[in-house]
Amino acid sequence: MTTPPPPPTVEDLQRHRPRLLGLAYRMLGELAPAEDVVQDAFLRWHQEGSRDIQSAEAWLVTVVSRLAIDRLRRAATERAAYDGPWLPEPVLTEVTTPEKAAERASDLSVALLVLLESLKPEERVAFLLREVFGEEYGTLARVLGRNEPAVRQLVHRARERVREGRPRFPSPPGMKEQLLQRFLSALGTGDQAALASMLAPGVTFTSDGGGKAYAARKRIDGADRIIRMLLGLRQKLSGTMEHRIVSLNGQPAALTFRDGLLFHATMLDVDGEHIRAIYRVLNPDKLQRLERDAIHLA
């Protein structure tokens, strides 16, 4: 008779936490709900007992995935009623080299999380488990309760949707930070020509105020309209503006402080050497954690 493996310790479970939290955050686009999902999975582990479970990680990945799917379905109603465009909550990340930044930005960037919003919850978890976390199709089948041919089709559809929305040309290492610095400089001096030179013709600007901060109620399309809007805001806003370059979601981004208080976070999506999308988060609820963490970076 085979002796079942001993249940994992708290330390064993915590070892899986970063991977589980990474999956839940990519699913939900918000850190607090992602933390709740992981905590709920740990509670279920303790409530249901673990001696008959062969792999703690596999069990937890399955439970976290299913909990995230359920929460994402409930969140769809809330996001449909959201005041203006909804953007994922940006998170501070530590990146040591441009090469590492490029690697992390490919699977954690706000641009990718925005693309994932167009997928159904099952497509989203299938894409993430396969394309980001490298899980086998058998694992996906167990998580989703489907056969392998079905989950292969799910991954294929999701991969094609994501590929259509990604940049056509990769950016050289360091290009995103250079563009961000040039963008902030041109914005600070009101240099319309410089802004026009770095924006792609089909560039978009999406701002998330959540009804709690002044922001555009719809996405703005086109370089000319975006430049007029940005320069108009520059003239209207008073106070001292300070920009701080940090790593958000694995890529260079700007935290803008107005009179010493965090005003907004700006992230770029780059196609080659041009900016194809600008994402700006102003919702104070999504900036709270950033402002607290940014104190330690001062």
GROMACS .gro file of C-alpha atoms in nm:
model
  298
    1MET     CA    1   0.000   0.000   0.000
    2THR     CA    2   0.142   0.335  -0.104
    3THR     CA    3   0.177   0.592   0.172
    4PRO     CA    4   0.021   0.925   0.066
    5PRO     CA    5   0.256   1.224   0.064
    6PRO     CA    6   0.246   1.447   0.371
    7PRO     CA    7   0.043   1.766   0.338
    8PRO     CA    8   0.251   2.070   0.244
    9THR     CA    9   0.354   2.314   0.509
   10VAL     CA   10   0.265   2.683   0.508
   11GLU     CA   11   0.612   2.747   0.369
   12ASP     CA   12   0.545   2.504   0.082
   13LEU     CA   13   0.223   2.686  -0.007
   14GLN     CA   14   0.387   3.028   0.012
   15ARG     CA   15   0.653   2.910  -0.232
   16HIS     CA   16   0.380   2.883  -0.497
   17ARG     CA   17   0.231   3.223  -0.412
   18PRO     CA   18   0.424   3.438  -0.666
   19ARG     CA   19   0.321   3.214  -0.956
   20LEU     CA   20  -0.040   3.199  -0.840
   21LEU     CA   21  -0.059   3.573  -0.780
   22GLY     CA   22   0.094   3.637  -1.123
   23LEU     CA   23  -0.175   3.422  -1.285
   24ALA     CA   24  -0.460   3.581  -1.087
   25TYR     CA   25  -0.338   3.936  -1.157
   26ARG     CA   26  -0.307   3.871  -1.531
   27MET     CA   27  -0.658   3.728  -1.525
   28LEU     CA   28  -0.820   4.012  -1.330
   29GLY     CA   29  -0.598   4.314  -1.400
   30GLU     CA   30  -0.623   4.427  -1.037
   31LEU     CA   31  -0.396   4.332  -0.750
   32ALA     CA   32  -0.632   4.330  -0.451
   33PRO     CA   33  -0.887   4.092  -0.613
   34ALA     CA   34  -0.595   3.875  -0.730
   35GLU     CA   35  -0.463   3.854  -0.374
   36ASP     CA   36  -0.813   3.762  -0.254
   37VAL     CA   37  -0.832   3.479  -0.508
   38VAL     CA   38  -0.498   3.333  -0.398
   39GLN     CA   39  -0.593   3.362  -0.031
   40ASP     CA   40  -0.927   3.193  -0.102
   41ALA     CA   41  -0.743   2.906  -0.274
   42PHE     CA   42  -0.519   2.860   0.030
   43LEU     CA   43  -0.822   2.859   0.262
   44ARG     CA   44  -0.993   2.593   0.049
   45TRP     CA   45  -0.678   2.384   0.067
   46HIS     CA   46  -0.689   2.384   0.446
   47GLN     CA   47  -1.066   2.329   0.461
   48GLU     CA   48  -1.076   2.035   0.220
   49GLY     CA   49  -0.766   1.855   0.342
   50SER     CA   50  -0.464   1.779   0.129
   51ARG     CA   51  -0.342   1.424   0.193
   52ASP     CA   52  -0.503   1.286  -0.123
   53ILE     CA   53  -0.364   1.562  -0.344
   54GLN     CA   54  -0.058   1.451  -0.536
   55SER     CA   55   0.062   1.794  -0.651
   56ALA     CA   56   0.002   2.105  -0.444
   57GLU     CA   57   0.096   2.336  -0.730
   58ALA     CA   58  -0.134   2.166  -0.983
   59TRP     CA   59  -0.425   2.172  -0.738
   60LEU     CA   60  -0.370   2.538  -0.652
   61VAL     CA   61  -0.330   2.644  -1.018
   62THR     CA   62  -0.661   2.473  -1.096
   63VAL     CA   63  -0.846   2.636  -0.806
   64VAL     CA   64  -0.697   2.982  -0.865
   65SER     CA   65  -0.785   2.960  -1.236
   66ARG     CA   66  -1.146   2.863  -1.167
   67LEU     CA   67  -1.189   3.126  -0.896
   68ALA     CA   68  -1.043   3.390  -1.130
   69ILE     CA   69  -1.280   3.286  -1.409
   70ASP     CA   70  -1.579   3.321  -1.175
   71ARG     CA   71  -1.463   3.660  -1.050
   72LEU     CA   72  -1.391   3.782  -1.404
   73ARG     CA   73  -1.746   3.693  -1.508
   74ARG     CA   74  -1.883   3.897  -1.218
   75ALA     CA   75  -1.646   4.183  -1.297
   76ALA     CA   76  -1.778   4.205  -1.655
   77THR     CA   77  -2.099   4.369  -1.530
   78GLU     CA   78  -1.906   4.616  -1.314
   79ARG     CA   79  -1.671   4.710  -1.597
   80ALA     CA   80  -1.960   4.758  -1.837
   81ALA     CA   81  -2.099   5.019  -1.595
   82TYR     CA   82  -1.756   5.175  -1.528
   83ASP     CA   83  -1.734   5.551  -1.571
   84GLY     CA   84  -1.522   5.586  -1.886
   85PRO     CA   85  -1.255   5.344  -2.012
   86TRP     CA   86  -1.132   5.079  -1.769
   87LEU     CA   87  -0.758   5.010  -1.751
   88PRO     CA   88  -0.572   4.749  -1.547
   89GLU     CA   89  -0.418   4.858  -1.218
   90PRO     CA   90  -0.046   4.914  -1.286
   91VAL     CA   91   0.205   4.758  -1.047
   92LEU     CA   92   0.563   4.854  -0.971
   93THR     CA   93   0.818   4.600  -1.087
   94GLU     CA   94   1.193   4.582  -1.054
   95VAL     CA   95   1.385   4.540  -1.378
   96THR     CA   96   1.763   4.541  -1.386
   97THR     CA   97   1.844   4.543  -1.760
   98PRO     CA   98   1.675   4.651  -2.087
   99GLU     CA   99   1.680   4.286  -2.199
  100LYS     CA  100   1.495   4.180  -1.883
  101ALA     CA  101   1.250   4.465  -1.934
  102ALA     CA  102   1.170   4.340  -2.287
  103GLU     CA  103   1.121   3.987  -2.156
  104ARG     CA  104   0.881   4.087  -1.877
  105ALA     CA  105   0.692   4.342  -2.083
  106SER     CA  106   0.592   4.067  -2.324
  107ASP     CA  107   0.374   3.892  -2.067
  108LEU     CA  108   0.291   4.153  -1.802
  109SER     CA  109   0.251   4.482  -1.989
  110VAL     CA  110  -0.063   4.689  -1.954
  111ALA     CA  111  -0.093   4.673  -2.333
  112LEU     CA  112  -0.122   4.293  -2.317
  113LEU     CA  113  -0.367   4.306  -2.025
  114VAL     CA  114  -0.584   4.544  -2.229
  115LEU     CA  115  -0.577   4.297  -2.519
  116LEU     CA  116  -0.677   4.014  -2.286
  117GLU     CA  117  -0.992   4.207  -2.195
  118SER     CA  118  -1.126   4.118  -2.541
  119LEU     CA  119  -1.107   3.745  -2.462
  120LYS     CA  120  -1.368   3.535  -2.289
  121PRO     CA  121  -1.264   3.420  -1.939
  122GLU     CA  122  -1.194   3.063  -2.054
  123GLU     CA  123  -0.988   3.187  -2.350
  124ARG     CA  124  -0.798   3.420  -2.121
  125VAL     CA  125  -0.697   3.153  -1.870
  126ALA     CA  126  -0.614   2.906  -2.148
  127PHE     CA  127  -0.390   3.162  -2.320
  128LEU     CA  128  -0.214   3.260  -1.998
  129LEU     CA  129  -0.156   2.908  -1.875
  130ARG     CA  130  -0.018   2.796  -2.210
  131GLU     CA  131   0.157   3.101  -2.356
  132VAL     CA  132   0.281   3.273  -2.039
  133PHE     CA  133   0.318   2.993  -1.784
  134GLY     CA  134   0.399   2.710  -2.025
  135GLU     CA  135   0.148   2.459  -1.888
  136GLU     CA  136   0.073   2.140  -2.080
  137TYR     CA  137  -0.258   2.104  -2.261
  138GLY     CA  138  -0.352   1.827  -2.018
  139THR     CA  139  -0.336   2.080  -1.736
  140LEU     CA  140  -0.557   2.321  -1.931
  141ALA     CA  141  -0.807   2.043  -1.993
  142ARG     CA  142  -0.824   1.965  -1.621
  143VAL     CA  143  -0.861   2.331  -1.525
  144LEU     CA  144  -1.138   2.400  -1.777
  145GLY     CA  145  -1.310   2.063  -1.764
  146ARG     CA  146  -1.274   2.012  -2.141
  147ASN     CA  147  -1.089   1.769  -2.365
  148GLU     CA  148  -0.748   1.853  -2.511
  149PRO     CA  149  -0.866   1.925  -2.869
  150ALA     CA  150  -1.112   2.179  -2.729
  151VAL     CA  151  -0.850   2.361  -2.520
  152ARG     CA  152  -0.607   2.359  -2.813
  153GLN     CA  153  -0.870   2.541  -3.015
  154LEU     CA  154  -0.926   2.786  -2.728
  155VAL     CA  155  -0.555   2.866  -2.714
  156HIS     CA  156  -0.536   2.899  -3.092
  157ARG     CA  157  -0.824   3.148  -3.106
  158ALA     CA  158  -0.686   3.350  -2.816
  159ARG     CA  159  -0.335   3.351  -2.962
  160GLU     CA  160  -0.463   3.483  -3.295
  161ARG     CA  161  -0.666   3.759  -3.126
  162VAL     CA  162  -0.368   3.869  -2.918
  163ARG     CA  163  -0.130   3.853  -3.215
  164GLU     CA  164  -0.355   4.085  -3.416
  165GLY     CA  165  -0.335   4.351  -3.147
  166ARG     CA  166   0.038   4.336  -3.082
  167PRO     CA  167   0.301   4.564  -3.241
  168ARG     CA  168   0.427   4.458  -3.584
  169PHE     CA  169   0.787   4.557  -3.516
  170PRO     CA  170   0.988   4.484  -3.201
  171SER     CA  171   1.158   4.775  -3.028
  172PRO     CA  172   1.533   4.770  -2.967
  173PRO     CA  173   1.638   4.739  -2.601
  174GLY     CA  174   1.612   5.076  -2.431
  175MET     CA  175   1.389   5.228  -2.702
  176LYS     CA  176   1.078   5.244  -2.482
  177GLU     CA  177   1.256   5.443  -2.214
  178GLN     CA  178   1.410   5.675  -2.476
  179LEU     CA  179   1.070   5.739  -2.630
  180LEU     CA  180   0.916   5.796  -2.289
  181GLN     CA  181   1.185   6.049  -2.198
  182ARG     CA  182   1.142   6.230  -2.532
  183PHE     CA  183   0.764   6.224  -2.493
  184LEU     CA  184   0.777   6.380  -2.146
  185SER     CA  185   1.030   6.640  -2.260
  186ALA     CA  186   0.824   6.743  -2.564
  187LEU     CA  187   0.511   6.755  -2.350
  188GLY     CA  188   0.685   6.970  -2.091
  189THR     CA  189   0.798   7.227  -2.348
  190GLY     CA  190   0.482   7.209  -2.559
  191ASP     CA  191   0.681   7.099  -2.866
  192GLN     CA  192   0.405   6.994  -3.107
  193ALA     CA  193   0.646   6.894  -3.385
  194ALA     CA  194   0.847   6.670  -3.155
  195LEU     CA  195   0.531   6.499  -3.031
  196ALA     CA  196   0.411   6.444  -3.388
  197SER     CA  197   0.744   6.287  -3.486
  198MET     CA  198   0.720   6.010  -3.227
  199LEU     CA  199   0.346   5.927  -3.249
  200ALA     CA  200   0.230   5.664  -3.497
  201PRO     CA  201  -0.053   5.784  -3.727
  202GLY     CA  202  -0.303   5.544  -3.569
  203VAL     CA  203  -0.195   5.612  -3.210
  204THR     CA  204  -0.460   5.589  -2.937
  205PHE     CA  205  -0.489   5.753  -2.595
  206THR     CA  206  -0.685   5.582  -2.318
  207SER     CA  207  -0.729   5.739  -1.975
  208ASP     CA  208  -0.891   5.582  -1.671
  209GLY     CA  209  -1.036   5.822  -1.414
  210GLY     CA  210  -1.306   5.591  -1.286
  211GLY     CA  211  -1.538   5.888  -1.237
  212LYS     CA  212  -1.311   6.007  -0.954
  213ALA     CA  213  -1.057   6.209  -1.155
  214TYR     CA  214  -1.076   6.421  -1.467
  215ALA     CA  215  -1.018   6.197  -1.770
  216ALA     CA  216  -1.142   6.154  -2.126
  217ARG     CA  217  -1.469   5.959  -2.124
  218LYS     CA  218  -1.378   5.778  -2.447
  219ARG     CA  219  -1.061   5.659  -2.615
  220ILE     CA  220  -0.902   5.929  -2.833
  221ASP     CA  221  -0.774   5.817  -3.174
  222GLY     CA  222  -0.519   5.983  -3.402
  223ALA     CA  223  -0.200   6.180  -3.345
  224ASP     CA  224  -0.348   6.525  -3.418
  225ARG     CA  225  -0.638   6.489  -3.173
  226ILE     CA  226  -0.415   6.347  -2.902
  227ILE     CA  227  -0.157   6.625  -2.938
  228ARG     CA  228  -0.425   6.893  -2.917
  229MET     CA  229  -0.570   6.730  -2.608
  230LEU     CA  230  -0.232   6.691  -2.435
  231LEU     CA  231  -0.119   7.045  -2.507
  232GLY     CA  232  -0.458   7.179  -2.401
  233LEU     CA  233  -0.427   7.000  -2.067
  234ARG     CA  234  -0.076   7.139  -2.026
  235GLN     CA  235  -0.211   7.492  -2.047
  236LYS     CA  236  -0.500   7.430  -1.809
  237LEU     CA  237  -0.320   7.247  -1.530
  238SER     CA  238  -0.157   7.450  -1.258
  239GLY     CA  239   0.097   7.346  -0.997
  240THR     CA  240   0.443   7.193  -1.005
  241MET     CA  241   0.470   6.877  -1.216
  242GLU     CA  242   0.742   6.622  -1.151
  243HIS     CA  243   0.789   6.305  -1.358
  244ARG     CA  244   0.958   5.997  -1.221
  245ILE     CA  245   1.059   5.710  -1.452
  246VAL     CA  246   0.987   5.372  -1.295
  247SER     CA  247   0.917   5.018  -1.408
  248LEU     CA  248   0.545   4.942  -1.421
  249ASN     CA  249   0.436   4.596  -1.532
  250GLY     CA  250   0.788   4.519  -1.648
  251GLN     CA  251   0.842   4.820  -1.872
  252PRO     CA  252   0.943   5.187  -1.841
  253ALA     CA  253   0.660   5.416  -1.736
  254ALA     CA  254   0.614   5.759  -1.580
  255LEU     CA  255   0.465   5.853  -1.246
  256THR     CA  256   0.362   6.218  -1.254
  257PHE     CA  257   0.340   6.407  -0.925
  258ARG     CA  258   0.145   6.732  -0.900
  259ASP     CA  259   0.251   6.949  -0.609
  260GLY     CA  260   0.409   6.640  -0.452
  261LEU     CA  261   0.105   6.410  -0.485
  262LEU     CA  262   0.078   6.129  -0.736
  263PHE     CA  263  -0.139   6.262  -1.019
  264HIS     CA  264  -0.126   5.989  -1.282
  265ALA     CA  265   0.071   5.697  -1.424
  266THR     CA  266   0.151   5.690  -1.795
  267MET     CA  267   0.249   5.380  -1.994
  268LEU     CA  268   0.335   5.349  -2.363
  269ASP     CA  269   0.292   5.074  -2.618
  270VAL     CA  270   0.563   5.102  -2.882
  271ASP     CA  271   0.576   4.976  -3.241
  272GLY     CA  272   0.936   4.988  -3.356
  273GLU     CA  273   1.042   5.347  -3.289
  274HIS     CA  274   0.696   5.504  -3.263
  275ILE     CA  275   0.430   5.521  -2.992
  276ARG     CA  276   0.118   5.329  -3.093
  277ALA     CA  277  -0.080   5.362  -2.769
  278ILE     CA  278  -0.073   5.576  -2.455
  279TYR     CA  279  -0.237   5.449  -2.137
  280ARG     CA  280  -0.290   5.686  -1.844
  281VAL     CA  281  -0.432   5.586  -1.506
  282LEU     CA  282  -0.574   5.871  -1.294
  283ASN     CA  283  -0.825   5.676  -1.082
  284PRO     CA  284  -0.705   5.743  -0.723
  285ASP     CA  285  -0.814   5.396  -0.614
  286LYS     CA  286  -0.567   5.242  -0.859
  287LEU     CA  287  -0.291   5.488  -0.765
  288GLN     CA  288  -0.303   5.432  -0.388
  289ARG     CA  289  -0.066   5.136  -0.382
  290LEU     CA  290   0.165   5.301  -0.636
  291GLU     CA  291   0.188   5.619  -0.431
  292ARG     CA  292   0.269   5.424  -0.116
  293ASP     CA  293   0.534   5.212  -0.289
  294ALA     CA  294   0.681   5.509  -0.476
  295ILE     CA  295   0.779   5.669  -0.143
  296HIS     CA  296   1.046   5.402  -0.108
  297LEU     CA  297   1.184   5.487  -0.453
  298ALA     CA  298   1.232   5.857  -0.384
   0.00000   0.00000   0.00000
